[in-house]
Amino acid sequence: MDSKRQTFRVSIGKAAKWMTAAYFAVLLIFFGVSYVFGVYDNPTPESMALDGSVAAILAATTLWCYWLSPKLITIEGEELVIGRRIGRKAIALSDIIYIEKYDDMGRDIRICGVGGVFGFTGWFKGKQGKYFAYVGDYHNTVMVATKRRKYLVSCDTPDEFVAEVSGRIGNRDSK
């Protein structure tokens, strides 16, 4: 196999940018309206605890969405590595059964995960069954099926990505 390192950039698509902007707008409006209408004028310990809990949950959720969002995909040695903002997911090339472009994510159902804030990550179900997504732009997606599960990834040059991985795995058992 080719041991040359190849990197593919993952950009955030328009839909994810709009969803992220809408998310922050709703937060701003919610906390702004609460402030304007005097919710915080005479705080009680109970209201402060509730407000603090809501703020902590929203902050943790927002950070989780950001940290899981993909930023690049690298093929290095015998692995396909999905680089997230924090951490990485490595998939052995020898475990890949097939790889192909996938154009139907816009119609798929989110089971659990993030549906647009900083990208699309989590479990989805579509025409090829259940899969885990690491997607920035759902218009440039690629299905990577392994022996254990399926992954949907996106990158700026999906055709080049499919060709590179197919060349390295010999496109065995291709669909």
PDB file of C-alpha atoms in Angstrom:
ATOM      1  CA  MET A   1       0.000   0.000   0.000  1.00  0.00           C
ATOM      2  CA  ASP A   2       0.954   3.590  -0.549  1.00  0.00           C
ATOM      3  CA  SER A   3       2.292   5.150   2.643  1.00  0.00           C
ATOM      4  CA  LYS A   4       2.133   8.730   1.341  1.00  0.00           C
ATOM      5  CA  ARG A   5       0.179  11.112   3.574  1.00  0.00           C
ATOM      6  CA  GLN A   6      -2.841  12.750   1.932  1.00  0.00           C
ATOM      7  CA  THR A   7      -4.985  15.396   3.636  1.00  0.00           C
ATOM      8  CA  PHE A   8      -8.467  16.550   2.665  1.00  0.00           C
ATOM      9  CA  ARG A   9      -9.994  19.723   4.116  1.00  0.00           C
ATOM     10  CA  VAL A  10     -13.519  19.700   5.576  1.00  0.00           C
ATOM     11  CA  SER A  11     -15.393  22.979   5.124  1.00  0.00           C
ATOM     12  CA  ILE A  12     -18.602  23.908   6.864  1.00  0.00           C
ATOM     13  CA  GLY A  13     -21.437  24.257   4.331  1.00  0.00           C
ATOM     14  CA  LYS A  14     -24.023  27.010   4.061  1.00  0.00           C
ATOM     15  CA  ALA A  15     -26.711  24.970   5.829  1.00  0.00           C
ATOM     16  CA  ALA A  16     -24.480  24.380   8.854  1.00  0.00           C
ATOM     17  CA  LYS A  17     -23.410  28.037   8.912  1.00  0.00           C
ATOM     18  CA  TRP A  18     -27.060  29.141   8.898  1.00  0.00           C
ATOM     19  CA  MET A  19     -27.989  26.617  11.592  1.00  0.00           C
ATOM     20  CA  THR A  20     -25.087  27.790  13.756  1.00  0.00           C
ATOM     21  CA  ALA A  21     -26.042  31.444  13.290  1.00  0.00           C
ATOM     22  CA  ALA A  22     -29.684  30.658  14.087  1.00  0.00           C
ATOM     23  CA  TYR A  23     -28.653  28.740  17.220  1.00  0.00           C
ATOM     24  CA  PHE A  24     -26.646  31.675  18.562  1.00  0.00           C
ATOM     25  CA  ALA A  25     -29.400  34.140  17.567  1.00  0.00           C
ATOM     26  CA  VAL A  26     -31.969  32.135  19.559  1.00  0.00           C
ATOM     27  CA  LEU A  27     -29.639  32.066  22.567  1.00  0.00           C
ATOM     28  CA  LEU A  28     -29.049  35.806  22.313  1.00  0.00           C
ATOM     29  CA  ILE A  29     -32.764  36.526  21.967  1.00  0.00           C
ATOM     30  CA  PHE A  30     -33.683  34.208  24.849  1.00  0.00           C
ATOM     31  CA  PHE A  31     -31.158  35.676  27.279  1.00  0.00           C
ATOM     32  CA  GLY A  32     -31.735  39.210  25.961  1.00  0.00           C
ATOM     33  CA  VAL A  33     -35.506  38.997  26.448  1.00  0.00           C
ATOM     34  CA  SER A  34     -34.988  37.512  29.916  1.00  0.00           C
ATOM     35  CA  TYR A  35     -32.727  40.413  30.831  1.00  0.00           C
ATOM     36  CA  VAL A  36     -34.981  43.110  29.342  1.00  0.00           C
ATOM     37  CA  PHE A  37     -38.079  41.826  31.128  1.00  0.00           C
ATOM     38  CA  GLY A  38     -36.343  41.865  34.458  1.00  0.00           C
ATOM     39  CA  VAL A  39     -36.040  38.174  35.137  1.00  0.00           C
ATOM     40  CA  TYR A  40     -32.710  38.940  36.794  1.00  0.00           C
ATOM     41  CA  ASP A  41     -33.846  42.001  38.831  1.00  0.00           C
ATOM     42  CA  ASN A  42     -34.719  40.168  42.051  1.00  0.00           C
ATOM     43  CA  PRO A  43     -32.996  36.813  41.800  1.00  0.00           C
ATOM     44  CA  THR A  44     -33.757  34.115  44.317  1.00  0.00           C
ATOM     45  CA  PRO A  45     -31.367  31.262  45.045  1.00  0.00           C
ATOM     46  CA  GLU A  46     -33.706  28.921  43.181  1.00  0.00           C
ATOM     47  CA  SER A  47     -33.861  31.114  40.061  1.00  0.00           C
ATOM     48  CA  MET A  48     -30.095  31.618  40.116  1.00  0.00           C
ATOM     49  CA  ALA A  49     -29.552  27.852  40.378  1.00  0.00           C
ATOM     50  CA  LEU A  50     -31.962  27.232  37.503  1.00  0.00           C
ATOM     51  CA  ASP A  51     -30.377  29.941  35.340  1.00  0.00           C
ATOM     52  CA  GLY A  52     -26.916  28.641  36.129  1.00  0.00           C
ATOM     53  CA  SER A  53     -27.934  25.082  35.294  1.00  0.00           C
ATOM     54  CA  VAL A  54     -29.488  26.102  31.969  1.00  0.00           C
ATOM     55  CA  ALA A  55     -26.416  28.188  31.081  1.00  0.00           C
ATOM     56  CA  ALA A  56     -24.064  25.322  31.998  1.00  0.00           C
ATOM     57  CA  ILE A  57     -26.046  22.815  29.913  1.00  0.00           C
ATOM     58  CA  LEU A  58     -26.122  25.181  26.927  1.00  0.00           C
ATOM     59  CA  ALA A  59     -22.394  25.902  27.246  1.00  0.00           C
ATOM     60  CA  ALA A  60     -21.530  22.200  27.502  1.00  0.00           C
ATOM     61  CA  THR A  61     -23.763  21.338  24.542  1.00  0.00           C
ATOM     62  CA  THR A  62     -22.278  24.113  22.417  1.00  0.00           C
ATOM     63  CA  LEU A  63     -18.716  23.047  23.233  1.00  0.00           C
ATOM     64  CA  TRP A  64     -19.574  19.403  22.510  1.00  0.00           C
ATOM     65  CA  CYS A  65     -20.984  20.375  19.096  1.00  0.00           C
ATOM     66  CA  TYR A  66     -17.857  22.396  18.321  1.00  0.00           C
ATOM     67  CA  TRP A  67     -15.400  19.747  19.551  1.00  0.00           C
ATOM     68  CA  LEU A  68     -16.998  16.933  17.524  1.00  0.00           C
ATOM     69  CA  SER A  69     -17.133  18.947  14.311  1.00  0.00           C
ATOM     70  CA  PRO A  70     -14.755  17.632  11.642  1.00  0.00           C
ATOM     71  CA  LYS A  71     -11.962  19.792  10.261  1.00  0.00           C
ATOM     72  CA  LEU A  72      -9.900  17.448   8.072  1.00  0.00           C
ATOM     73  CA  ILE A  73      -9.499  13.898   6.876  1.00  0.00           C
ATOM     74  CA  THR A  74      -6.050  12.405   6.540  1.00  0.00           C
ATOM     75  CA  ILE A  75      -4.939   9.162   4.993  1.00  0.00           C
ATOM     76  CA  GLU A  76      -1.666   8.259   6.660  1.00  0.00           C
ATOM     77  CA  GLY A  77      -0.033   4.879   6.483  1.00  0.00           C
ATOM     78  CA  GLU A  78      -2.669   2.225   7.054  1.00  0.00           C
ATOM     79  CA  GLU A  79      -5.303   4.537   8.552  1.00  0.00           C
ATOM     80  CA  LEU A  80      -7.981   6.973   7.522  1.00  0.00           C
ATOM     81  CA  VAL A  81      -8.060   9.624  10.264  1.00  0.00           C
ATOM     82  CA  ILE A  82     -10.980  11.987  10.806  1.00  0.00           C
ATOM     83  CA  GLY A  83      -9.596  15.049  12.558  1.00  0.00           C
ATOM     84  CA  ARG A  84     -12.077  16.738  14.862  1.00  0.00           C
ATOM     85  CA  ARG A  85     -11.569  20.026  16.687  1.00  0.00           C
ATOM     86  CA  ILE A  86     -10.639  17.913  19.710  1.00  0.00           C
ATOM     87  CA  GLY A  87      -9.585  14.350  19.177  1.00  0.00           C
ATOM     88  CA  ARG A  88      -9.573  12.114  16.173  1.00  0.00           C
ATOM     89  CA  LYS A  89     -11.250   9.003  14.850  1.00  0.00           C
ATOM     90  CA  ALA A  90      -8.960   6.482  13.164  1.00  0.00           C
ATOM     91  CA  ILE A  91     -10.269   3.816  10.793  1.00  0.00           C
ATOM     92  CA  ALA A  92      -7.945   1.071   9.564  1.00  0.00           C
ATOM     93  CA  LEU A  93      -7.857   0.959   5.761  1.00  0.00           C
ATOM     94  CA  SER A  94      -7.924  -2.834   5.995  1.00  0.00           C
ATOM     95  CA  ASP A  95     -11.365  -2.608   7.688  1.00  0.00           C
ATOM     96  CA  ILE A  96     -12.944  -0.608   4.848  1.00  0.00           C
ATOM     97  CA  ILE A  97     -15.307  -2.738   2.762  1.00  0.00           C
ATOM     98  CA  TYR A  98     -16.318  -0.025   0.309  1.00  0.00           C
ATOM     99  CA  ILE A  99     -16.280   3.737  -0.207  1.00  0.00           C
ATOM    100  CA  GLU A 100     -18.555   5.772  -2.463  1.00  0.00           C
ATOM    101  CA  LYS A 101     -20.087   9.211  -2.859  1.00  0.00           C
ATOM    102  CA  TYR A 102     -23.378   9.631  -1.003  1.00  0.00           C
ATOM    103  CA  ASP A 103     -25.796  12.344  -2.084  1.00  0.00           C
ATOM    104  CA  ASP A 104     -28.858  11.768   0.111  1.00  0.00           C
ATOM    105  CA  MET A 105     -27.905  13.050   3.559  1.00  0.00           C
ATOM    106  CA  GLY A 106     -30.358  15.925   3.205  1.00  0.00           C
ATOM    107  CA  ARG A 107     -33.193  13.374   3.296  1.00  0.00           C
ATOM    108  CA  ASP A 108     -31.821  11.194   6.097  1.00  0.00           C
ATOM    109  CA  ILE A 109     -33.173  11.138   9.642  1.00  0.00           C
ATOM    110  CA  ARG A 110     -31.064  12.158  12.619  1.00  0.00           C
ATOM    111  CA  ILE A 111     -31.335   9.587  15.390  1.00  0.00           C
ATOM    112  CA  CYS A 112     -29.030  11.255  17.911  1.00  0.00           C
ATOM    113  CA  GLY A 113     -26.512  14.015  17.432  1.00  0.00           C
ATOM    114  CA  VAL A 114     -26.008  17.462  16.006  1.00  0.00           C
ATOM    115  CA  GLY A 115     -28.144  18.536  13.075  1.00  0.00           C
ATOM    116  CA  GLY A 116     -26.283  21.575  11.807  1.00  0.00           C
ATOM    117  CA  VAL A 117     -24.582  23.500  14.620  1.00  0.00           C
ATOM    118  CA  PHE A 118     -20.914  23.557  13.526  1.00  0.00           C
ATOM    119  CA  GLY A 119     -21.727  20.677  11.135  1.00  0.00           C
ATOM    120  CA  PHE A 120     -23.598  17.400  11.250  1.00  0.00           C
ATOM    121  CA  THR A 121     -22.296  14.775  13.678  1.00  0.00           C
ATOM    122  CA  GLY A 122     -23.974  11.815  15.285  1.00  0.00           C
ATOM    123  CA  TRP A 123     -26.120   8.855  14.327  1.00  0.00           C
ATOM    124  CA  PHE A 124     -28.319   9.132  11.243  1.00  0.00           C
ATOM    125  CA  LYS A 125     -30.465   6.682   9.286  1.00  0.00           C
ATOM    126  CA  GLY A 126     -30.882   6.734   5.535  1.00  0.00           C
ATOM    127  CA  LYS A 127     -31.120   4.608   2.410  1.00  0.00           C
ATOM    128  CA  GLN A 128     -27.950   2.687   3.358  1.00  0.00           C
ATOM    129  CA  GLY A 129     -29.032   2.078   6.934  1.00  0.00           C
ATOM    130  CA  LYS A 130     -27.666   3.518  10.153  1.00  0.00           C
ATOM    131  CA  TYR A 131     -24.369   5.437  10.069  1.00  0.00           C
ATOM    132  CA  PHE A 132     -22.278   7.852  12.114  1.00  0.00           C
ATOM    133  CA  ALA A 133     -21.690  11.228  10.442  1.00  0.00           C
ATOM    134  CA  TYR A 134     -18.720  13.586  10.577  1.00  0.00           C
ATOM    135  CA  VAL A 135     -20.008  16.100   8.036  1.00  0.00           C
ATOM    136  CA  GLY A 136     -19.315  19.774   7.454  1.00  0.00           C
ATOM    137  CA  ASP A 137     -21.182  20.164   4.154  1.00  0.00           C
ATOM    138  CA  TYR A 138     -23.872  17.604   3.373  1.00  0.00           C
ATOM    139  CA  HIS A 139     -23.491  18.260  -0.374  1.00  0.00           C
ATOM    140  CA  ASN A 140     -19.982  16.705  -0.457  1.00  0.00           C
ATOM    141  CA  THR A 141     -20.467  13.468   1.451  1.00  0.00           C
ATOM    142  CA  VAL A 142     -18.816  10.083   1.147  1.00  0.00           C
ATOM    143  CA  MET A 143     -20.007   6.798   2.683  1.00  0.00           C
ATOM    144  CA  VAL A 144     -17.227   4.719   4.213  1.00  0.00           C
ATOM    145  CA  ALA A 145     -18.428   1.229   5.139  1.00  0.00           C
ATOM    146  CA  THR A 146     -16.260  -0.840   7.470  1.00  0.00           C
ATOM    147  CA  LYS A 147     -16.655  -4.326   8.854  1.00  0.00           C
ATOM    148  CA  ARG A 148     -18.294  -2.926  12.011  1.00  0.00           C
ATOM    149  CA  ARG A 149     -20.219   0.188  10.960  1.00  0.00           C
ATOM    150  CA  LYS A 150     -20.747   2.872   8.367  1.00  0.00           C
ATOM    151  CA  TYR A 151     -19.435   6.414   8.505  1.00  0.00           C
ATOM    152  CA  LEU A 152     -20.484   9.411   6.472  1.00  0.00           C
ATOM    153  CA  VAL A 153     -17.773  12.010   6.038  1.00  0.00           C
ATOM    154  CA  SER A 154     -17.428  15.125   3.949  1.00  0.00           C
ATOM    155  CA  CYS A 155     -14.511  16.939   2.401  1.00  0.00           C
ATOM    156  CA  ASP A 156     -14.006  19.695  -0.155  1.00  0.00           C
ATOM    157  CA  THR A 157     -12.898  17.246  -2.873  1.00  0.00           C
ATOM    158  CA  PRO A 158     -14.986  14.080  -2.417  1.00  0.00           C
ATOM    159  CA  ASP A 159     -14.130  12.605  -5.843  1.00  0.00           C
ATOM    160  CA  GLU A 160     -10.392  12.822  -5.133  1.00  0.00           C
ATOM    161  CA  PHE A 161     -10.946  11.378  -1.662  1.00  0.00           C
ATOM    162  CA  VAL A 162     -12.908   8.386  -2.994  1.00  0.00           C
ATOM    163  CA  ALA A 163     -10.284   7.791  -5.699  1.00  0.00           C
ATOM    164  CA  GLU A 164      -7.406   7.936  -3.197  1.00  0.00           C
ATOM    165  CA  VAL A 165      -8.986   5.570  -0.675  1.00  0.00           C
ATOM    166  CA  SER A 166     -10.231   3.231  -3.425  1.00  0.00           C
ATOM    167  CA  GLY A 167      -6.714   3.057  -4.814  1.00  0.00           C
ATOM    168  CA  ARG A 168      -5.277   2.204  -1.435  1.00  0.00           C
ATOM    169  CA  ILE A 169      -7.830  -0.470  -0.578  1.00  0.00           C
ATOM    170  CA  GLY A 170      -8.081  -1.810  -4.123  1.00  0.00           C
ATOM    171  CA  ASN A 171     -11.832  -1.012  -3.973  1.00  0.00           C
ATOM    172  CA  ARG A 172     -12.475  -4.571  -2.797  1.00  0.00           C
ATOM    173  CA  ASP A 173     -16.074  -5.675  -2.565  1.00  0.00           C
ATOM    174  CA  SER A 174     -17.134  -2.372  -4.131  1.00  0.00           C
ATOM    175  CA  LYS A 175     -20.868  -1.753  -4.432  1.00  0.00           C
TER     176      LYS A 175
END
